[in-house]
Coordinates of C-alpha atoms in Angstrom, one line a residue:
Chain A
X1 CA 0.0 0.0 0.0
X2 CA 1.7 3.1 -1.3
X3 CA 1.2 6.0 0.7
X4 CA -2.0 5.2 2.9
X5 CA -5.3 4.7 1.6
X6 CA -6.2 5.4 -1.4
X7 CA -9.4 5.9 -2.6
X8 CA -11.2 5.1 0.9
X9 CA -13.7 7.6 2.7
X10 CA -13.1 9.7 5.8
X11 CA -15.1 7.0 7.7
X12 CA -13.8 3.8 5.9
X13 CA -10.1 5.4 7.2
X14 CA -8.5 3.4 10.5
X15 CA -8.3 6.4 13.6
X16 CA -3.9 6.4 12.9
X17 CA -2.2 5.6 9.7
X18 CA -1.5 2.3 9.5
X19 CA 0.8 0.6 6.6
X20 CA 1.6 -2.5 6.0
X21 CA 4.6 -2.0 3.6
X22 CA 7.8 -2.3 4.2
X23 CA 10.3 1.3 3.5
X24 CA 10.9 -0.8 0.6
X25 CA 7.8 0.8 -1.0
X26 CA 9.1 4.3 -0.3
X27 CA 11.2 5.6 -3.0
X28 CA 12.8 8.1 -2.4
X29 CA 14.6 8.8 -5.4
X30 CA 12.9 12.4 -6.3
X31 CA 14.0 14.1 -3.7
X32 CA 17.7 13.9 -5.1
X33 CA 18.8 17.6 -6.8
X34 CA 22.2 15.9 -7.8
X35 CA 22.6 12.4 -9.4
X36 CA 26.0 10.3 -8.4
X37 CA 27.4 8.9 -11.7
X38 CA 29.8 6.0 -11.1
X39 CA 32.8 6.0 -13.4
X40 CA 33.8 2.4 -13.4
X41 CA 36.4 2.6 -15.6
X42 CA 38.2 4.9 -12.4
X43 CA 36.5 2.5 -9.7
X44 CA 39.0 0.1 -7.8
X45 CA 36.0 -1.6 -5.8
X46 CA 37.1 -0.8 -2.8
X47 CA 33.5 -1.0 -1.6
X48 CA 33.6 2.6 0.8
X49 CA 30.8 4.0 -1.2
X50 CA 28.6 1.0 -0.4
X51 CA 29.9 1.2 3.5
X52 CA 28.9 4.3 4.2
X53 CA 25.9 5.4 1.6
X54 CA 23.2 5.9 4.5
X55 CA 20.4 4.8 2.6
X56 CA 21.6 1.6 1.3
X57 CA 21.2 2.8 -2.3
X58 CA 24.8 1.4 -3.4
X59 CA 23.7 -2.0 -4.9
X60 CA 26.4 -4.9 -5.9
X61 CA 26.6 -7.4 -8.8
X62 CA 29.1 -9.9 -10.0
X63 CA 31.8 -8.2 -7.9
X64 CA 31.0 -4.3 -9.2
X65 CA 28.9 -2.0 -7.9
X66 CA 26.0 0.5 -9.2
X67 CA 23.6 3.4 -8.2
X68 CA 19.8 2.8 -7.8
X69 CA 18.1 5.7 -8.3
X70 CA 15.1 4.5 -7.2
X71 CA 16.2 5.6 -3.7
X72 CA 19.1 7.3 -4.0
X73 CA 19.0 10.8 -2.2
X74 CA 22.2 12.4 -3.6
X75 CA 23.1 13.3 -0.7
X76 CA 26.7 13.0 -2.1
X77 CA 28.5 11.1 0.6
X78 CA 29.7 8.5 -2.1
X79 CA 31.4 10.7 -3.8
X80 CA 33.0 12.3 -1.0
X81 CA 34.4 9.3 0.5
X82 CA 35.4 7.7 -3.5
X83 CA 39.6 7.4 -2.6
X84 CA 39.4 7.2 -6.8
X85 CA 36.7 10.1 -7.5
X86 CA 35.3 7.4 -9.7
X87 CA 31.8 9.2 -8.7
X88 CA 30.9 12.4 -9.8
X89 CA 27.9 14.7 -8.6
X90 CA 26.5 15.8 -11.7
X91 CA 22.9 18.1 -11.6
X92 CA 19.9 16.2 -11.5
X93 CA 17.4 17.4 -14.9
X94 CA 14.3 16.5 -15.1
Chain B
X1 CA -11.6 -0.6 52.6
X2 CA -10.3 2.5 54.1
X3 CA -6.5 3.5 54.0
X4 CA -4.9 6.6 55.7
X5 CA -2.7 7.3 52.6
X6 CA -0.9 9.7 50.2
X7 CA -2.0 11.2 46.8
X8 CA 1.0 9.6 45.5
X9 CA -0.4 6.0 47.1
X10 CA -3.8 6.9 45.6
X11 CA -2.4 7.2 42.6
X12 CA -0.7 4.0 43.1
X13 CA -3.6 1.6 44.3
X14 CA -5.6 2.9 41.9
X15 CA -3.1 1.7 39.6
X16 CA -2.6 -1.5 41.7
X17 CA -6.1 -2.1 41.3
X18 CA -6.4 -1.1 37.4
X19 CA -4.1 -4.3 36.4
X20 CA -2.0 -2.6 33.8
X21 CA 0.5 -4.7 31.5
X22 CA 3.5 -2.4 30.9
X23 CA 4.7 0.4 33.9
X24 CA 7.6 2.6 32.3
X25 CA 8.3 5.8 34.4
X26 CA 11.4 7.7 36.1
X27 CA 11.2 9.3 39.6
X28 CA 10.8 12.9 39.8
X29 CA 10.5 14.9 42.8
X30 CA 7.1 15.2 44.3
X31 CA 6.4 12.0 41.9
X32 CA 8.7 9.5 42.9
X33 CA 6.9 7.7 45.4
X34 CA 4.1 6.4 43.0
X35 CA 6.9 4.6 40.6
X36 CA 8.5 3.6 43.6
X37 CA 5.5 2.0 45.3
X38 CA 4.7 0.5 41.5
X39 CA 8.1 -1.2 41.2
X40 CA 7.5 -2.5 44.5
X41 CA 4.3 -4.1 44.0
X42 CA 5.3 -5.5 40.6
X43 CA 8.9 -6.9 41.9
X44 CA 6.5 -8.5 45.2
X45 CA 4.2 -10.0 42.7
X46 CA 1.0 -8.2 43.9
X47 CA 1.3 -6.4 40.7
X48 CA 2.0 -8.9 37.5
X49 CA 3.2 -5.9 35.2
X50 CA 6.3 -5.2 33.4
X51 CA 8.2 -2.5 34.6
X52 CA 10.2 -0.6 32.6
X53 CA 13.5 0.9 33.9
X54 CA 14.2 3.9 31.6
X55 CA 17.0 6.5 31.4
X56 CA 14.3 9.4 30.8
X57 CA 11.1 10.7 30.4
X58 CA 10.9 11.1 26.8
X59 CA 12.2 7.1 26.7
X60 CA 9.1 6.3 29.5
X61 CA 6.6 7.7 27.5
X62 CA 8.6 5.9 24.3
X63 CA 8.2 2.6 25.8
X64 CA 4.5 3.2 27.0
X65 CA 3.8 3.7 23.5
X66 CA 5.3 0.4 21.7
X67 CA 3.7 -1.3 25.0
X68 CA 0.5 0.5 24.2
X69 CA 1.4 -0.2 20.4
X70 CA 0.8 -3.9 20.9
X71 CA -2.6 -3.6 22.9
X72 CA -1.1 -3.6 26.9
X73 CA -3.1 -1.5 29.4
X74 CA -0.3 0.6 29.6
X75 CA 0.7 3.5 32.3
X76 CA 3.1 6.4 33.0
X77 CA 3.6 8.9 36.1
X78 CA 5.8 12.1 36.0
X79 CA 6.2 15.8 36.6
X80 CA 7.0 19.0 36.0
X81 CA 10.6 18.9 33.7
X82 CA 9.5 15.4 33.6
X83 CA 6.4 16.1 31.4
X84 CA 8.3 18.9 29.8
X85 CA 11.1 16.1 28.1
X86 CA 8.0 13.7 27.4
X87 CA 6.4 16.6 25.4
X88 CA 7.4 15.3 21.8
X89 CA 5.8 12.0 22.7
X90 CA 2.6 13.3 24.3
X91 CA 1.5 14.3 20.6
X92 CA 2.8 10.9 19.4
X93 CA 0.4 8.8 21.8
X94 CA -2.5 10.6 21.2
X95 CA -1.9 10.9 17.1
X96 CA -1.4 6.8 17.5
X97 CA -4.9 6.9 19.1
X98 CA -3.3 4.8 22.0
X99 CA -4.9 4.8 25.9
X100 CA -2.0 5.4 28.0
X101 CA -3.0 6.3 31.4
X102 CA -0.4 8.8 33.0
X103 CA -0.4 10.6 36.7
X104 CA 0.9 14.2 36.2
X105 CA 2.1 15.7 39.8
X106 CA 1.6 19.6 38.8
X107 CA 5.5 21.1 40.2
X108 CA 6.7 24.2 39.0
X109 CA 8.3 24.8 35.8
X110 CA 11.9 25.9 36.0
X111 CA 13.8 28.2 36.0
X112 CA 14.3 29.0 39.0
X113 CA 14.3 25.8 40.3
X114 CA 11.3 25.2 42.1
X115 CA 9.6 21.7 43.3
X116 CA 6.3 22.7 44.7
X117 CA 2.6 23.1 42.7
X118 CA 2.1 25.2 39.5
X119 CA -0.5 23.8 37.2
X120 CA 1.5 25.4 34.4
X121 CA 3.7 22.2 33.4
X122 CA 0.6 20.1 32.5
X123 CA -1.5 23.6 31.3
X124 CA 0.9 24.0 28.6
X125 CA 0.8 20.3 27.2
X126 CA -3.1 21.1 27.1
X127 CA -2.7 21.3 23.0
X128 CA -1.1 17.7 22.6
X129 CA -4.3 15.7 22.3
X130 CA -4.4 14.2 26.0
X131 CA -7.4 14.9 27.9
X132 CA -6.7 16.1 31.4
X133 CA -8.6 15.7 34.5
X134 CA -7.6 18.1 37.8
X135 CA -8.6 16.2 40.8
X136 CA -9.0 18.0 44.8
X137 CA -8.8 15.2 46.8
X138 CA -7.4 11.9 47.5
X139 CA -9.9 10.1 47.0
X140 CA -10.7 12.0 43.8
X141 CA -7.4 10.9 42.2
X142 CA -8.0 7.2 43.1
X143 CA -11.1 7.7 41.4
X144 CA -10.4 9.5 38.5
X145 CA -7.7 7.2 37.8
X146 CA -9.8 3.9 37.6
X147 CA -12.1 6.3 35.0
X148 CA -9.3 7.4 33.1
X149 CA -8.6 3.8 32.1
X150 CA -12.5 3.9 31.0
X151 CA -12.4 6.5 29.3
X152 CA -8.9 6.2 27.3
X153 CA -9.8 2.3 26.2
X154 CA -13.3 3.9 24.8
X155 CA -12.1 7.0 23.4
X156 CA -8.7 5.8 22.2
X157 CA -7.2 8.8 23.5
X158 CA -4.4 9.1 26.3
X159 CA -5.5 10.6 29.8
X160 CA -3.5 13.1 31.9
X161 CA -4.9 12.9 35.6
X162 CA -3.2 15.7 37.4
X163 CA -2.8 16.5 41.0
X164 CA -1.2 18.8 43.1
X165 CA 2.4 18.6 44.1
X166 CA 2.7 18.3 47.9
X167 CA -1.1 19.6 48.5
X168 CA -1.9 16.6 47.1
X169 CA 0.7 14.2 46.2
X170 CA 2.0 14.5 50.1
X171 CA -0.9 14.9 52.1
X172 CA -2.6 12.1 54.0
X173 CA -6.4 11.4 53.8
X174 CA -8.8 8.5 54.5
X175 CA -9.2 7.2 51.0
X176 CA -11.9 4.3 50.5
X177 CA -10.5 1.4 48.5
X178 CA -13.2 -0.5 46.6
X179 CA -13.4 -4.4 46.8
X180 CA -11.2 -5.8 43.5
X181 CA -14.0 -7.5 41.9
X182 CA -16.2 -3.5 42.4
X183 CA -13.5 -2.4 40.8
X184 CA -13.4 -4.9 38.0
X185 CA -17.1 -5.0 37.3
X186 CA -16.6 -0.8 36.3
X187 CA -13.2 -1.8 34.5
X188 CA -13.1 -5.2 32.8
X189 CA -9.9 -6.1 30.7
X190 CA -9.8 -3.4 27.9
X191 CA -11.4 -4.2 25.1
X192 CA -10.2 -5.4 21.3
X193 CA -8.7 -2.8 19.1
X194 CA -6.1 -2.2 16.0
X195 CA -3.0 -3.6 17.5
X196 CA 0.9 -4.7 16.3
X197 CA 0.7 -7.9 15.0
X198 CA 4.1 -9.7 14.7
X199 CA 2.2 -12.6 11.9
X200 CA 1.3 -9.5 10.0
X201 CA 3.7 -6.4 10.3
X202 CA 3.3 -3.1 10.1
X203 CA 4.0 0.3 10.9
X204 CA 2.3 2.6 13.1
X205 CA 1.9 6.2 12.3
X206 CA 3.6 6.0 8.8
X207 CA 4.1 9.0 6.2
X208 CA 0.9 10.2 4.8
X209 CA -0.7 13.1 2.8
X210 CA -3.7 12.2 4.6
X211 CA -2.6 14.0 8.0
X212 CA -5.6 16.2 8.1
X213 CA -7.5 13.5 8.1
X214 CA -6.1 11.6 11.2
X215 CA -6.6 14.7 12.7
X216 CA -10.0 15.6 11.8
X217 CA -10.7 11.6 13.8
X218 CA -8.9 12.9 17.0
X219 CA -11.1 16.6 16.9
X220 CA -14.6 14.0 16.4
X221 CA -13.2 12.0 19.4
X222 CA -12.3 15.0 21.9
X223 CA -16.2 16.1 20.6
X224 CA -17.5 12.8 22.1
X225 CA -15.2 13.0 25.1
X226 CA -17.7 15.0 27.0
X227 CA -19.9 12.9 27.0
X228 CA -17.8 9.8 27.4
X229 CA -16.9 11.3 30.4
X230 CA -20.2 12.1 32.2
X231 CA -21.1 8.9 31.1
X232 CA -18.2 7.2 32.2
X233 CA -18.5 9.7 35.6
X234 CA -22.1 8.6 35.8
X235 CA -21.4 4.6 36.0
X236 CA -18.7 5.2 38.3
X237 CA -21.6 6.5 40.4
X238 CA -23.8 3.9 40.7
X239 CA -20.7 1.0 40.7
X240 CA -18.8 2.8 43.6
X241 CA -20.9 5.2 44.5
X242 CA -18.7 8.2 44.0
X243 CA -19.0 10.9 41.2
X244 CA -17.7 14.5 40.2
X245 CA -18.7 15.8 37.0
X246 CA -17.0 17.6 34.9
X247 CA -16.9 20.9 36.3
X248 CA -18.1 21.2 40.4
X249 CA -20.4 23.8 41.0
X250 CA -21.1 25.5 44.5
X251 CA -23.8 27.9 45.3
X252 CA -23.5 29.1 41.7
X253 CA -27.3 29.5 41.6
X254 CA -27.9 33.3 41.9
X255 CA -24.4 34.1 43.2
X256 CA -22.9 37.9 43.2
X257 CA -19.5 36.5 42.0
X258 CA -18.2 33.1 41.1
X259 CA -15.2 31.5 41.7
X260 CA -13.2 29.6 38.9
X261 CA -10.4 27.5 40.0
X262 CA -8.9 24.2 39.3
X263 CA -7.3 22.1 41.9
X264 CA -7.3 22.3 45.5
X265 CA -7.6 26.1 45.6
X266 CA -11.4 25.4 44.8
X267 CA -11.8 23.8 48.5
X268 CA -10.3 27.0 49.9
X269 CA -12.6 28.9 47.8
X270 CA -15.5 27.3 49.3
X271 CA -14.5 27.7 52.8
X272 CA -14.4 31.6 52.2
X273 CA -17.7 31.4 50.5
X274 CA -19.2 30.3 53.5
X275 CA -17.8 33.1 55.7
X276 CA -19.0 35.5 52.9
X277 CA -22.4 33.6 53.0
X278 CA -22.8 34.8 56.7
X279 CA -21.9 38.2 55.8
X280 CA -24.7 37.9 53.0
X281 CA -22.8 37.6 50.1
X282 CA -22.9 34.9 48.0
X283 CA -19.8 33.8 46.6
X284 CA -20.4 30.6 44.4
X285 CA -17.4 28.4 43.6
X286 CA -16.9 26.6 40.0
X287 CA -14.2 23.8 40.3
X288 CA -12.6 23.0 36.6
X289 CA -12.4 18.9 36.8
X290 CA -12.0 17.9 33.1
X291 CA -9.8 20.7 31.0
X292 CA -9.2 18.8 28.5
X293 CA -11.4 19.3 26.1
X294 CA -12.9 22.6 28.2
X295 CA -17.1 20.8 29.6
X296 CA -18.3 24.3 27.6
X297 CA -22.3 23.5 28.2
X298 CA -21.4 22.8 31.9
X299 CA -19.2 26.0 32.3
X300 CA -21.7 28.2 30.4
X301 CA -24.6 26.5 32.7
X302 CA -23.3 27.0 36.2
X303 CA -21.5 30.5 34.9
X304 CA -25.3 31.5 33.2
X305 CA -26.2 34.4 36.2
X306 CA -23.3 35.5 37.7
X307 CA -23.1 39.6 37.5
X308 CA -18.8 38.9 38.2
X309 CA -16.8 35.7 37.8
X310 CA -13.0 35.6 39.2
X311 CA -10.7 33.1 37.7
X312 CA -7.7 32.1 40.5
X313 CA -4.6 30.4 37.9
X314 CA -2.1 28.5 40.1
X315 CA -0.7 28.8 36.8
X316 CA 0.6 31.2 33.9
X317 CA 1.8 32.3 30.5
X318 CA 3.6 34.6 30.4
X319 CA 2.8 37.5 28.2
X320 CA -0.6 36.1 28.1
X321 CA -1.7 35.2 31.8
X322 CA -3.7 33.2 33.3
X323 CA -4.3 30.0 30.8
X324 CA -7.9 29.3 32.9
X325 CA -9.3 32.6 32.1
X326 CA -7.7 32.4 28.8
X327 CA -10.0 29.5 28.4
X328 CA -13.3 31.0 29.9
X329 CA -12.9 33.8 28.1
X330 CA -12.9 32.0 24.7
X331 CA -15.8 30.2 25.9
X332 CA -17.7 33.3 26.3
X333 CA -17.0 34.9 23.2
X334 CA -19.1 33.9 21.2
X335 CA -21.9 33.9 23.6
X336 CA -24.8 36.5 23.7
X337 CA -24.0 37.6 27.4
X338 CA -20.7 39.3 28.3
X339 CA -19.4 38.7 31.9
X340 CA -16.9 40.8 33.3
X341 CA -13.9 38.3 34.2
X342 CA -11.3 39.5 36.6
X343 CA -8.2 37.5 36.5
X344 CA -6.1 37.0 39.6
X345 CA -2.3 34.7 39.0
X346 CA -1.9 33.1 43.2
X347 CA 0.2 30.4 44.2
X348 CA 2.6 30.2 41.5
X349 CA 5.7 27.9 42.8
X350 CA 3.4 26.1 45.6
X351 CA 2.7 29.7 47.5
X352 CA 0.1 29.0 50.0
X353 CA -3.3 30.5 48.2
X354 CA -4.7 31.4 52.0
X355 CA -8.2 32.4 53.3
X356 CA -6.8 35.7 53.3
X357 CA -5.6 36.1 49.5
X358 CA -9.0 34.4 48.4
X359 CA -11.2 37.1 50.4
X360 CA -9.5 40.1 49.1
X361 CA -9.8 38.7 45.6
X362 CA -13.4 38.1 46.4
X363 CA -13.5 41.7 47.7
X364 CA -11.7 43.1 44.9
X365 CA -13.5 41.9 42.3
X366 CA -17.0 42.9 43.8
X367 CA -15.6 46.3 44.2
X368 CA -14.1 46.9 40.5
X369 CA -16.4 48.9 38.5
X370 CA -15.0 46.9 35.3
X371 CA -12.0 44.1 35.1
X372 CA -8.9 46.1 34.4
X373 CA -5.1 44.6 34.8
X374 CA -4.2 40.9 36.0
X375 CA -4.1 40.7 39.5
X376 CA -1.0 39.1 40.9
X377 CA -1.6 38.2 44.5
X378 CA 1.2 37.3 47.0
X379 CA 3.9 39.3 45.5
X380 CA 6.7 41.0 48.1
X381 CA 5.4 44.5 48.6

């Protein structure tokens, strides 16, 4: 359930708001104003960007690693701690 | 049975006798003897609760709320900077709809560091969505706890019972202790309602654009409380044999000025409307029970005649005044008749409010051709 209730009437609503999701269901993707772009050509794999990105939004795959934007913030972190600079902040355009 | 005992014990029998699940509290000076006497009777076994050790306020009223969260009768007793640190919470409980139960000992705000009664720490949680209920007497907060649990499980909506620091909490009066199963036939186990449900997670009081809505459920729920309340008041009555109302009114009928006080300053009140009785003035007394939400048909009722009503606030906002007659004054705003109401700020810090104090505001006010500036009374000269 994404976001409460949908459709229901005032009545048909519980007294609290109630979900029954997981924070998987919350993307939080939009609210990022700049977009991390991974330059794995530069990236050793050292792994730091997927230590410390606070919202888990660093994914892995066959020994690499890539963004999802899905829920990526862009809070920049990532690219602060790159020891490469393999990740660049660029501005988000939508 | 009768017991010579405390406010602070009333608070705890009552609580003794409520069966709760879950206790999570941390002492506080005039408080600390109700958790006290609660840990006691739940490490003795009388009690078969879970207490709840906590480093804070704000983490007691925390672990009330997942306790409450999962459906326990859940309760809470604090004070002064107590409340204060629980504040963020308060709003929390009540927006999770959940019936926590907590004794508020009214102490002074600091600073300066004071321990004694000021109704101003619980006066200015009164927008947090807790109904609050200001009690005069021992017996009254044994009482008013038992309904509190009543009235929370049917409104799902937490209750603040407040009493006195000292005046109350400290003094010792013959208190009458109903049998258990008395008590239990006015409070059963509370019934069913939306709980956590480890089979079926979920998450309590998630993000939602729906907000207004939620809130719109707690404003129709303080509307019902009134009458919840009476009601609950009323069958508390004929159980025990004990009731209050909502507001108490004394020899408001055809009075020349009225009284408004909450607390135990109301029982001084009366005592010097007696004298003034003699004298052949009559000096009616209106006792503010339930504050939270403001009994406005009661109010307006016993209030209906008076030429003159005086509002005494053990309590106050500062660059506002007295938050008691802020509150009558709203109510009468929108009413046809305008009463003059003189505003007197006594007993601020635990000051004694003496017989004294009360007859000069009593004289005061019936000599003032119109109310002018607050009145602050005990004040070096």
């Amino acid at each position: 359930m994404k976001k409460g209730y949908g459709t229901k009437s005032l009545e048909e609503l519980p007294l609290t708001a109630i979900s029954f999701m997981t924070t998987e269901g919350n993307e939080t993707g939009e609210w990022r104003s700049q977009r991390p772009v991974l330059d794995s050509e530069k990236c050793n794999r050292c792994g730091l960007c997927w230590m410390y990105c606070p919202d888990q939004a660093i994914r892995t795959r066959e020994n690499s690693y890539w963004i999802s934007y899905e829920y990526c913030k862009g809070c920049g972190i990532c690219a602060t701690e790159c020891p490469k600079g393999a990740i660049l902040l660029v501005v988000e355009e939508r | 049975m009768k017991k010579v005992i405390s406010g602070n014990q009333a608070v705890s029998y009552a609580v003794l006798s409520a069966k709760p699940q879950v206790i999570a509290a941390y002492p506080i000076t005039p408080q600390s003897a109700i958790v006290e006497m609660l840990a006691t009777f739940c490490a003795t076994g009388d009690l078969h609760a879970k207490f709840i050790n906590v480093e804070s306020e704000h983490s007691a009223m925390a672990a009330c709320i997942a306790a409450s969260v999962t459906g326990a009768r859940t309760f809470t007793a604090t004070s002064s900077q107590g409340l204060a640190l629980m504040h963020e919470l308060l709003h929390y409980a009540s927006g999770l709809r959940l019936p926590i139960v907590m004794a508020n000992v009214n102490r002074a705000l600091a600073s300066p560091f004071n321990l004694k009664a000021d109704l101003s720490d619980s006066l200015s949680q009164r927008d947090t969505g807790w109904l609050q209920f200001y009690c005069e007497s021992g017996q009254e907060v044994f009482d008013t706890i038992i309904q509190a649990f009543r009235i929370s499980e049917e409104l799902l909506l937490p209750v603040m019972v407040n009493l006195e620091g000292f005046i109350l909490s400290h003094t010792y009066e013959a208190v009458e202790i109903p049998e258990q199963k008395e008590i239990e036939r006015f409070l059963p186990s509370p019934p069913p309602r939306e709980c956590l449900d480890v089979e079926h997670p979920s998450m309590f009081g998630s993000t939602t654009d729906l907000y207004i809505n939620f809130r719109y459920k707690m404003h129709q729920a303080m509307e019902k409380a009134e009458t919840v309340c009476q009601d609950v008041d009323d069958q508390f009555q004929r159980t025990l044999g004990r009731g209050y109302g909502l507001v108490q009114s004394y020899e408001c009928d055809d009075a020349d000025i009225i009284l408004l006080a909450a607390g135990t300053i109301a029982s001084s009140c009366r005592v010097v409307a007696d004298r003034f009785a003699k004298k052949g003035v009559k000096v009616g007394v209106l006792r503010i029970r339930l504050f939270r939400p403001l009994p406005k048909g009661p109010i307006c009722h016993a209030l209906k005649n008076t030429p003159k009503i005086a509002v005494i606030d053990r309590d106050f906002s500062p660059g506002c005044g007295g938050i008691l007659a802020q509150e009558v004054k709203a109510i009468f705003h929108n009413e046809n008749r305008k009463v003059p109401i003189y505003e007197f700020i006594a007993g601020l810090g635990g000051r004694d409010v003496t017989d004294e104090d009360i007859e000069r505001i009593i004289e005061q006010t019936l000599e003032a051709k119109e109310p002018g500036e607050i009145t602050w009374t005990g004040l070096l000269k």
